[in-house]
mmCIF file of C-alpha atoms in Angstrom:
data_model
loop_
_atom_site.group_PDB
_atom_site.id
_atom_site.type_symbol
_atom_site.label_atom_id
_atom_site.label_comp_id
_atom_site.label_asym_id
_atom_site.label_seq_id
_atom_site.Cartn_x
_atom_site.Cartn_y
_atom_site.Cartn_z
ATOM 1 C CA MET A 24 148.303 189.863 14.188
ATOM 2 C CA GLN A 25 149.128 188.107 17.318
ATOM 3 C CA CYS A 26 146.081 188.644 19.985
ATOM 4 C CA CYS A 27 145.818 189.229 23.307
ATOM 5 C CA LEU A 28 144.982 186.924 26.169
ATOM 6 C CA PRO A 29 141.771 188.248 27.192
ATOM 7 C CA CYS A 30 140.434 187.453 22.823
ATOM 8 C CA CYS A 31 142.347 184.309 22.505
ATOM 9 C CA SER A 32 140.791 182.598 25.477
ATOM 10 C CA LEU A 33 136.932 183.731 24.709
ATOM 11 C CA LYS A 34 137.668 182.371 20.719
ATOM 12 C CA HIS A 35 139.152 178.979 22.070
ATOM 13 C CA LEU A 36 135.821 178.488 24.724
ATOM 14 C CA THR A 37 133.123 179.072 21.641
ATOM 15 C CA THR A 38 134.488 176.916 19.462
ATOM 16 C CA PRO A 39 132.367 173.616 18.935
ATOM 17 C CA LYS A 40 134.908 171.138 19.661
ATOM 18 C CA TYR A 41 135.631 172.374 23.297
ATOM 19 C CA PHE A 42 131.384 173.389 23.852
ATOM 20 C CA ARG A 43 130.798 169.059 22.799
ATOM 21 C CA PHE A 44 133.534 167.943 25.097
ATOM 22 C CA GLN A 45 131.810 169.833 27.650
ATOM 23 C CA ARG A 46 128.588 168.688 27.166
ATOM 24 C CA ILE A 47 129.303 165.021 27.202
ATOM 25 C CA ALA A 48 131.387 165.233 30.314
ATOM 26 C CA ILE A 49 129.067 167.707 32.526
ATOM 27 C CA THR A 50 125.542 167.002 31.321
ATOM 28 C CA PRO A 51 125.166 163.488 33.000
ATOM 29 C CA LYS A 52 126.474 164.509 36.335
ATOM 30 C CA HIS A 53 124.326 166.913 36.466
ATOM 31 C CA LYS A 54 121.349 165.325 35.411
ATOM 32 C CA ASP A 55 121.783 162.683 38.545
ATOM 33 C CA THR A 56 122.302 165.839 40.848
ATOM 34 C CA ALA A 57 118.942 167.404 39.894
ATOM 35 C CA HIS A 58 117.059 163.850 40.268
ATOM 36 C CA THR A 59 118.694 163.464 43.360
ATOM 37 C CA MET A 60 117.986 166.858 44.591
ATOM 38 C CA THR A 61 114.451 167.181 43.254
ATOM 39 C CA SER A 62 113.542 163.445 45.413
ATOM 40 C CA PRO A 63 113.963 163.816 48.815
ATOM 41 C CA THR A 64 111.387 161.235 49.628
ATOM 42 C CA LEU A 65 113.631 158.357 47.948
ATOM 43 C CA ALA A 66 116.385 159.247 49.677
ATOM 44 C CA ARG A 67 114.655 158.468 53.556
ATOM 45 C CA LYS A 68 113.096 155.792 51.981
ATOM 46 C CA ALA A 69 116.326 154.208 51.203
ATOM 47 C CA LYS A 70 117.708 154.940 54.293
ATOM 48 C CA LEU A 71 114.779 153.613 56.052
ATOM 49 C CA LYS A 72 115.561 150.315 54.164
ATOM 50 C CA ASN A 73 118.884 150.281 55.138
ATOM 51 C CA HIS A 74 118.101 150.341 58.738
ATOM 52 C CA LEU A 75 115.302 147.991 58.750
ATOM 53 C CA VAL A 76 117.603 145.178 56.520
ATOM 54 C CA SER A 77 120.741 146.038 59.627
ATOM 55 C CA ALA A 78 118.048 145.833 62.283
ATOM 56 C CA LYS A 79 116.881 142.118 60.805
ATOM 57 C CA ALA A 80 120.722 141.113 60.606
ATOM 58 C CA LYS A 81 120.807 141.925 64.135
ATOM 59 C CA LEU A 82 117.764 140.154 65.547
ATOM 60 C CA ARG A 83 119.136 137.390 63.888
ATOM 61 C CA GLN A 84 122.149 136.866 65.252
ATOM 62 C CA HIS A 85 120.899 137.511 69.331
ATOM 63 C CA LEU A 86 117.479 136.017 69.017
ATOM 64 C CA THR A 87 118.033 132.205 69.789
ATOM 65 C CA LEU A 88 115.803 129.065 70.545
ATOM 66 C CA ARG A 89 117.195 129.529 74.471
ATOM 67 C CA ARG A 90 116.454 133.281 74.591
ATOM 68 C CA ILE A 91 113.130 132.347 73.116
ATOM 69 C CA LEU A 92 112.287 129.437 76.116
ATOM 70 C CA LEU A 93 113.540 131.974 78.683
ATOM 71 C CA VAL A 94 111.427 134.499 77.634
ATOM 72 C CA ALA A 95 108.567 132.002 77.600
ATOM 73 C CA ALA A 96 109.577 130.663 81.049
ATOM 74 C CA ALA A 97 109.820 134.221 82.422
ATOM 75 C CA SER A 98 106.283 135.101 81.130
ATOM 76 C CA ALA A 99 104.570 131.975 82.414
ATOM 77 C CA ALA A 100 106.452 132.770 85.588
ATOM 78 C CA ALA A 101 104.889 136.097 86.277
ATOM 79 C CA PHE A 102 101.773 135.004 85.009
ATOM 80 C CA LEU A 103 101.150 132.114 88.009
ATOM 81 C CA LEU A 104 102.942 134.595 90.418
ATOM 82 C CA LEU A 105 100.110 137.523 89.536
ATOM 83 C CA LEU A 106 97.296 134.482 89.707
ATOM 84 C CA THR A 107 98.856 133.544 93.072
ATOM 85 C CA LEU A 108 98.991 137.259 94.430
ATOM 86 C CA ARG A 109 95.067 137.532 93.478
ATOM 87 C CA THR A 110 93.953 134.211 94.530
ATOM 88 C CA LEU A 111 95.075 134.808 98.018
ATOM 89 C CA SER A 112 93.822 138.163 98.128
ATOM 90 C CA ALA A 113 90.288 137.126 97.025
ATOM 91 C CA SER A 114 90.961 134.390 99.847
ATOM 92 C CA HIS A 115 91.893 136.992 102.417
ATOM 93 C CA ALA A 116 88.896 139.448 101.139
ATOM 94 C CA ARG A 117 86.129 136.830 101.925
ATOM 95 C CA SER A 118 87.523 135.454 105.597
ATOM 96 C CA PRO A 119 85.826 137.246 108.073
ATOM 97 C CA ALA A 120 88.248 140.332 109.389
ATOM 98 C CA GLY A 121 90.568 139.075 112.078
ATOM 99 C CA ALA A 122 90.322 135.407 111.685
ATOM 100 C CA ALA A 123 92.984 132.696 111.133
ATOM 101 C CA THR A 124 92.810 131.591 107.989
ATOM 102 C CA VAL A 125 95.613 129.065 107.847
ATOM 103 C CA SER A 126 93.690 125.282 109.344
ATOM 104 C CA PRO A 127 96.653 122.803 111.116
ATOM 105 C CA PRO A 128 97.338 119.721 109.172
ATOM 106 C CA VAL A 129 95.018 116.850 109.066
ATOM 107 C CA SER A 130 98.161 114.692 110.630
ATOM 108 C CA VAL A 131 97.678 116.447 113.681
ATOM 109 C CA ASP A 132 95.214 115.002 116.107
ATOM 110 C CA ARG A 133 92.739 116.781 118.462
ATOM 111 C CA HIS A 134 94.614 116.543 121.369
ATOM 112 C CA ASN A 135 97.670 117.949 119.918
ATOM 113 C CA ALA A 136 95.957 120.932 118.522
ATOM 114 C CA GLN A 137 94.455 121.677 122.052
ATOM 115 C CA GLN A 138 98.007 122.222 123.190
ATOM 116 C CA GLN A 139 99.143 124.345 120.320
ATOM 117 C CA GLN A 140 96.065 126.800 120.620
ATOM 118 C CA GLN A 141 96.744 127.048 124.680
ATOM 119 C CA GLN A 142 100.135 127.366 124.133
ATOM 120 C CA GLY A 143 99.692 130.427 121.408
ATOM 121 C CA GLY A 144 100.517 127.809 118.650
ATOM 122 C CA CYS A 145 104.008 126.962 119.897
ATOM 123 C CA ALA A 146 104.522 122.770 118.437
ATOM 124 C CA LYS A 147 105.542 120.418 121.587
ATOM 125 C CA LEU A 148 107.938 117.857 121.286
ATOM 126 C CA PRO A 149 105.465 114.861 122.014
ATOM 127 C CA GLY A 150 106.249 113.473 125.395
ATOM 128 C CA ALA A 151 106.940 109.941 124.448
ATOM 129 C CA VAL A 152 109.249 111.193 122.519
ATOM 130 C CA ALA A 153 110.820 113.471 124.685
ATOM 131 C CA GLU A 154 110.926 110.547 126.952
ATOM 132 C CA ALA A 155 112.866 108.291 124.669
ATOM 133 C CA LEU A 156 115.112 110.837 123.869
ATOM 134 C CA VAL A 157 116.459 111.306 127.427
ATOM 135 C CA HIS A 158 116.722 107.223 127.930
ATOM 136 C CA TYR A 159 118.856 106.756 125.130
ATOM 137 C CA ALA A 160 121.089 109.919 125.808
ATOM 138 C CA THR A 161 121.533 108.673 129.322
ATOM 139 C CA ALA A 162 121.274 104.821 129.404
ATOM 140 C CA ASN A 163 124.797 102.773 129.429
ATOM 141 C CA ALA A 164 122.556 99.586 128.348
ATOM 142 C CA THR A 165 123.373 97.391 124.825
ATOM 143 C CA LEU A 166 120.467 97.101 122.421
ATOM 144 C CA SER A 167 119.992 93.522 121.339
ATOM 145 C CA GLN A 168 119.189 94.418 117.929
ATOM 146 C CA THR A 169 121.280 96.223 115.043
ATOM 147 C CA GLY A 170 120.648 99.294 113.759
ATOM 148 C CA ASP A 171 119.673 97.878 110.361
ATOM 149 C CA GLU A 172 116.933 95.442 112.146
ATOM 150 C CA LEU A 173 115.821 98.292 114.461
ATOM 151 C CA ALA A 174 115.166 100.473 111.109
ATOM 152 C CA ALA A 175 113.326 97.679 109.600
ATOM 153 C CA THR A 176 111.033 98.050 112.534
ATOM 154 C CA ALA A 177 110.493 101.490 112.418
ATOM 155 C CA ARG A 178 110.098 102.056 108.611
ATOM 156 C CA VAL A 179 107.223 99.582 109.524
ATOM 157 C CA LEU A 180 105.925 101.190 112.851
ATOM 158 C CA ALA A 181 106.387 104.669 109.943
ATOM 159 C CA ARG A 182 103.947 103.524 108.119
ATOM 160 C CA ARG A 183 101.195 102.464 109.809
ATOM 161 C CA ALA A 184 101.279 105.120 113.590
ATOM 162 C CA PRO A 185 99.913 105.495 115.571
ATOM 163 C CA CYS A 186 98.187 102.155 115.382
ATOM 164 C CA ASN A 187 97.822 99.582 117.436
ATOM 165 C CA VAL A 188 101.463 97.543 118.541
ATOM 166 C CA LEU A 189 101.516 94.312 120.716
ATOM 167 C CA VAL A 190 104.977 93.361 121.452
ATOM 168 C CA PHE A 191 105.683 90.104 122.952
ATOM 169 C CA GLY A 192 108.593 91.117 125.927
ATOM 170 C CA GLY A 193 110.056 93.855 124.333
ATOM 171 C CA LEU A 194 110.554 95.312 127.838
ATOM 172 C CA GLY A 195 114.558 95.889 127.729
ATOM 173 C CA PRO A 196 116.146 98.900 126.041
ATOM 174 C CA GLU A 197 114.337 99.077 122.878
ATOM 175 C CA SER A 198 110.737 99.205 124.883
ATOM 176 C CA ALA A 199 110.870 103.391 124.950
ATOM 177 C CA LEU A 200 112.014 103.070 121.242
ATOM 178 C CA TRP A 201 108.412 101.203 120.217
ATOM 179 C CA ALA A 202 106.745 103.391 122.196
ATOM 180 C CA ALA A 203 107.691 106.941 120.846
ATOM 181 C CA LEU A 204 107.687 105.520 117.293
ATOM 182 C CA ASN A 205 104.116 104.709 117.826
ATOM 183 C CA HIS A 206 103.136 108.198 119.844
ATOM 184 C CA GLY A 207 98.954 108.672 119.404
ATOM 185 C CA GLY A 208 98.861 104.850 119.567
ATOM 186 C CA ARG A 209 98.349 101.732 121.885
ATOM 187 C CA THR A 210 101.352 99.702 122.279
ATOM 188 C CA ALA A 211 101.262 96.922 124.818
ATOM 189 C CA PHE A 212 103.576 94.556 126.214
ATOM 190 C CA LEU A 213 103.370 91.298 127.321
ATOM 191 C CA GLU A 214 105.861 89.861 129.691
ATOM 192 C CA GLU A 215 106.599 86.777 131.571
ATOM 193 C CA ASP A 216 109.003 88.364 134.307
ATOM 194 C CA ALA A 217 107.790 90.567 136.822
ATOM 195 C CA ALA A 218 110.422 92.481 137.666
ATOM 196 C CA SER A 219 111.092 93.536 134.206
ATOM 197 C CA ILE A 220 107.624 95.033 133.970
ATOM 198 C CA ALA A 221 108.226 97.061 137.468
ATOM 199 C CA GLU A 222 111.873 97.849 136.445
ATOM 200 C CA ALA A 223 110.410 99.427 133.015
ATOM 201 C CA ALA A 224 107.860 101.121 134.632
ATOM 202 C CA ALA A 225 110.186 102.879 136.974
ATOM 203 C CA ARG A 226 112.917 103.454 134.368
ATOM 204 C CA HIS A 227 110.023 105.392 131.956
ATOM 205 C CA PRO A 228 107.664 106.951 134.164
ATOM 206 C CA GLY A 229 106.615 109.647 131.670
ATOM 207 C CA LEU A 230 106.023 106.273 128.884
ATOM 208 C CA ALA A 231 103.383 105.192 131.364
ATOM 209 C CA LEU A 232 103.901 101.538 129.282
ATOM 210 C CA GLU A 233 100.987 99.275 129.333
ATOM 211 C CA SER A 234 102.517 95.694 130.303
ATOM 212 C CA HIS A 235 100.832 92.430 130.687
ATOM 213 C CA GLN A 236 102.248 89.894 132.777
ATOM 214 C CA VAL A 237 101.905 86.404 130.416
ATOM 215 C CA ALA A 238 103.359 82.756 131.176
ATOM 216 C CA TYR A 239 104.167 80.560 128.452
ATOM 217 C CA GLN A 240 103.715 76.599 128.840
ATOM 218 C CA THR A 241 105.997 75.423 125.848
ATOM 219 C CA THR A 242 109.708 74.944 126.075
ATOM 220 C CA LEU A 243 112.474 73.976 123.602
ATOM 221 C CA ALA A 244 112.740 70.503 124.069
ATOM 222 C CA ASP A 245 109.100 70.368 122.510
ATOM 223 C CA ALA A 246 110.070 71.936 119.247
ATOM 224 C CA ASP A 247 109.654 69.231 117.066
ATOM 225 C CA GLU A 248 106.505 67.639 118.432
ATOM 226 C CA LEU A 249 104.769 71.239 118.317
ATOM 227 C CA LEU A 250 106.025 72.086 114.955
ATOM 228 C CA GLY A 251 104.631 68.916 113.507
ATOM 229 C CA LEU A 252 101.185 70.633 114.394
ATOM 230 C CA ARG A 253 100.880 73.142 111.928
ATOM 231 C CA GLY A 254 98.417 70.708 109.996
ATOM 232 C CA SER A 255 96.302 69.739 112.384
ATOM 233 C CA ALA A 256 93.119 71.041 112.596
ATOM 234 C CA ASP A 257 92.539 71.951 116.144
ATOM 235 C CA CYS A 258 95.334 74.237 115.515
ATOM 236 C CA THR A 259 94.139 75.995 112.570
ATOM 237 C CA ALA A 260 90.300 76.234 113.480
ATOM 238 C CA SER A 261 88.644 79.494 113.012
ATOM 239 C CA PRO A 262 86.816 81.544 115.620
ATOM 240 C CA PRO A 263 82.561 81.986 114.933
ATOM 241 C CA LYS A 264 82.862 84.283 111.862
ATOM 242 C CA ASP A 265 79.437 86.185 113.813
ATOM 243 C CA ARG A 266 82.254 87.115 117.040
ATOM 244 C CA ALA A 267 85.853 88.634 117.513
ATOM 245 C CA LEU A 268 88.329 86.451 118.906
ATOM 246 C CA SER A 269 88.018 85.467 122.317
ATOM 247 C CA ALA A 270 89.738 83.654 125.254
ATOM 248 C CA ASP A 271 87.269 80.649 124.868
ATOM 249 C CA HIS A 272 88.725 79.822 121.550
ATOM 250 C CA PHE A 273 92.242 79.193 123.072
ATOM 251 C CA GLU A 274 91.614 78.335 126.950
ATOM 252 C CA ARG A 275 89.419 75.811 125.516
ATOM 253 C CA SER A 276 91.932 74.845 122.264
ATOM 254 C CA PRO A 277 93.041 71.097 122.717
ATOM 255 C CA CYS A 278 96.345 72.594 120.545
ATOM 256 C CA LYS A 279 99.500 72.231 122.666
ATOM 257 C CA LEU A 280 100.573 75.685 120.705
ATOM 258 C CA ALA A 281 97.706 77.813 122.220
ATOM 259 C CA MET A 282 98.696 80.111 124.803
ATOM 260 C CA ARG A 283 96.059 80.165 128.076
ATOM 261 C CA GLY A 284 96.229 82.631 130.593
ATOM 262 C CA LEU A 285 96.169 85.843 128.123
ATOM 263 C CA PRO A 286 94.807 89.290 129.456
ATOM 264 C CA ALA A 287 91.879 90.763 127.995
ATOM 265 C CA ALA A 288 94.023 93.304 125.724
ATOM 266 C CA PHE A 289 95.044 90.609 123.516
ATOM 267 C CA TYR A 290 90.947 90.067 122.817
ATOM 268 C CA GLU A 291 89.797 93.268 122.863
ATOM 269 C CA THR A 292 92.209 95.027 120.051
ATOM 270 C CA GLU A 293 92.979 93.756 116.552
ATOM 271 C CA TRP A 294 96.423 94.659 116.454
ATOM 272 C CA ASP A 295 97.711 96.245 113.367
ATOM 273 C CA VAL A 296 101.569 95.459 114.250
ATOM 274 C CA ILE A 297 103.012 92.107 116.334
ATOM 275 C CA ILE A 298 106.739 92.651 117.013
ATOM 276 C CA VAL A 299 107.618 88.935 118.942
ATOM 277 C CA ASP A 300 111.170 89.644 120.558
ATOM 278 C CA ALA A 301 110.098 87.263 123.497
ATOM 279 C CA PRO A 302 110.778 84.803 125.592
ATOM 280 C CA ALA A 303 114.280 83.406 125.185
ATOM 281 C CA GLY A 304 115.488 80.377 124.212
ATOM 282 C CA TRP A 305 118.780 80.209 124.913
ATOM 283 C CA VAL A 306 118.315 76.692 126.984
ATOM 284 C CA PRO A 307 116.348 73.571 126.352
ATOM 285 C CA GLU A 308 114.443 74.858 129.508
ATOM 286 C CA ALA A 309 113.669 78.125 128.885
ATOM 287 C CA PRO A 310 110.163 78.761 126.713
ATOM 288 C CA GLY A 311 111.328 79.849 123.672
ATOM 289 C CA ARG A 312 109.454 81.393 120.517
ATOM 290 C CA VAL A 313 108.694 77.975 119.658
ATOM 291 C CA GLY A 314 104.824 78.172 119.717
ATOM 292 C CA GLY A 315 103.921 80.458 122.173
ATOM 293 C CA ALA A 316 104.423 84.119 120.438
ATOM 294 C CA ILE A 317 104.866 83.093 117.030
ATOM 295 C CA TYR A 318 101.649 80.945 116.792
ATOM 296 C CA MET A 319 99.975 83.210 118.762
ATOM 297 C CA ALA A 320 100.607 86.639 116.498
ATOM 298 C CA GLY A 321 99.628 84.380 113.569
ATOM 299 C CA MET A 322 96.729 83.427 114.717
ATOM 300 C CA ALA A 323 95.834 86.684 115.368
ATOM 301 C CA ALA A 324 96.742 88.501 112.224
ATOM 302 C CA ARG A 325 94.393 85.474 110.539
ATOM 303 C CA ALA A 326 91.470 86.424 112.964
ATOM 304 C CA ARG A 327 91.376 89.862 111.890
ATOM 305 C CA ARG A 328 87.845 91.220 110.183
ATOM 306 C CA PRO A 329 87.961 90.636 106.665
ATOM 307 C CA GLY A 330 88.383 93.940 104.463
ATOM 308 C CA SER A 331 90.367 95.623 107.458
ATOM 309 C CA GLY A 332 93.474 95.292 105.978
ATOM 310 C CA GLU A 333 96.940 93.286 107.060
ATOM 311 C CA THR A 334 98.777 92.607 109.672
ATOM 312 C CA ASP A 335 102.109 93.078 110.381
ATOM 313 C CA VAL A 336 104.575 90.661 112.425
ATOM 314 C CA VAL A 337 107.951 91.286 113.234
ATOM 315 C CA VAL A 338 109.968 88.315 114.546
ATOM 316 C CA HIS A 339 113.012 88.592 115.679
ATOM 317 C CA GLY A 340 116.170 86.136 116.453
ATOM 318 C CA VAL A 341 115.591 83.949 113.211
ATOM 319 C CA ASP A 342 119.224 83.122 113.232
ATOM 320 C CA ARG A 343 118.356 80.560 116.021
ATOM 321 C CA LYS A 344 117.439 77.239 114.049
ATOM 322 C CA VAL A 345 113.649 77.073 115.828
ATOM 323 C CA GLU A 346 112.941 80.745 115.334
ATOM 324 C CA ASP A 347 114.145 80.218 111.673
ATOM 325 C CA SER A 348 111.601 77.331 111.121
ATOM 326 C CA PHE A 349 108.787 78.122 113.344
ATOM 327 C CA SER A 350 108.221 81.779 111.677
ATOM 328 C CA ARG A 351 108.586 79.582 107.909
ATOM 329 C CA ALA A 352 105.727 77.289 109.292
ATOM 330 C CA PHE A 353 103.572 79.279 111.256
ATOM 331 C CA LEU A 354 103.736 82.706 109.678
ATOM 332 C CA CYS A 355 103.780 81.551 105.899
ATOM 333 C CA GLU A 356 107.171 82.252 103.752
ATOM 334 C CA ARG A 357 104.950 83.462 101.065
ATOM 335 C CA TYR A 358 103.943 86.052 103.697
ATOM 336 C CA MET A 359 107.799 87.155 104.433
ATOM 337 C CA LYS A 360 107.872 91.196 103.280
ATOM 338 C CA GLU A 361 111.534 91.606 103.877
ATOM 339 C CA GLU A 362 114.611 89.670 105.980
ATOM 340 C CA VAL A 363 117.160 91.927 107.782
ATOM 341 C CA GLY A 364 120.112 90.228 109.726
ATOM 342 C CA ARG A 365 118.431 88.894 112.454
ATOM 343 C CA LEU A 366 114.670 90.247 111.647
ATOM 344 C CA ARG A 367 112.334 88.921 109.728
ATOM 345 C CA HIS A 368 108.872 91.184 108.681
ATOM 346 C CA PHE A 369 106.036 89.383 107.585
ATOM 347 C CA ALA A 370 102.629 91.052 106.419
ATOM 348 C CA ILE A 371 99.660 88.767 106.945
ATOM 349 C CA THR A 372 95.935 88.665 105.377
ATOM 350 C CA SER A 373 92.305 88.127 107.405
ATOM 351 C CA HIS A 374 91.679 84.480 106.568
ATOM 352 C CA ARG A 375 88.550 84.712 109.028
ATOM 353 C CA GLU A 376 86.091 84.074 106.763
ATOM 354 C CA LYS A 377 87.383 81.042 105.542
ATOM 355 C CA ASP A 378 86.592 77.260 107.559
ATOM 356 C CA GLY A 379 89.559 76.900 109.516
ATOM 357 C CA MET A 380 92.743 79.494 108.998
ATOM 358 C CA PRO A 381 95.800 77.706 107.443
ATOM 359 C CA PHE A 382 98.911 79.038 108.221
ATOM 360 C CA CYS A 383 99.632 79.703 104.436
ATOM 361 C CA PRO A 384 96.662 80.282 101.717
#
């Protein structure tokens, strides 16, 4: 007899074969689902672990050595800034109320400092510098030295100024420059021409140039004889060790190279820089620089007090034979520091403690 559909379906579902198939196919799935659902903590841990792994991977990509150094530098800068602000705050707190806490530079002399205070702290251009600027802006004169030669002397003055500067000659277009570059020091000119002294004073009234008239007793015609005196004991004799260089040392000297009748200013100061730019030496009858200027510059440098430093001697016009040979002989070629064009720079040490004052050690 044919059974109805519901009965057959129920019978079919209750057969062992179907039951085993369902148990084998369904039981593992249900078992995993049940385990997952009963362990939410493990799921959260797995998820967190995945996030950590992902973050580490991103960190490795972005964290380079350069970025580490930048971060370290920024941190150091911030620390120094905070430290500076703290120091300034502490210093301001310790200072009296309303008092100025900024000190003037040590290079500003007392006279300039007083001027600045009277003018409410406004720094004013020194008069000598202003005078020189006006002179060179308006003068229609040709300088006897080239730009490189002037720069060489300017470097010496920049290193020594303010100091004592002695110039043999120089009361020409360059006189305002030497005085301005030695602002705050003493600049004295030894000039043989009285008219040049008067003209320079009228041309630069604001500079108040210190000028002294001198006379030279030698000429270019005596050059060979005077050069032979380099080894003469009369020309290398040193002054008494317990006294400074004086006029008696040269006025009574039998050496033909010695200049007589020099002003007291030559002896009363130890000159830090000596510039030899005179006298003229174009013709045999001219005094030239054969003896007087070059010889006296060398003697003044060697007579300097021991331990008081070197004397810088600058000679212009060494393109001429006489100035060339005399500067090498009486200022010593071993002391030469620089040669630029027609100019030579010597740095001469003291020979005062020696029995004689040889021109070269």
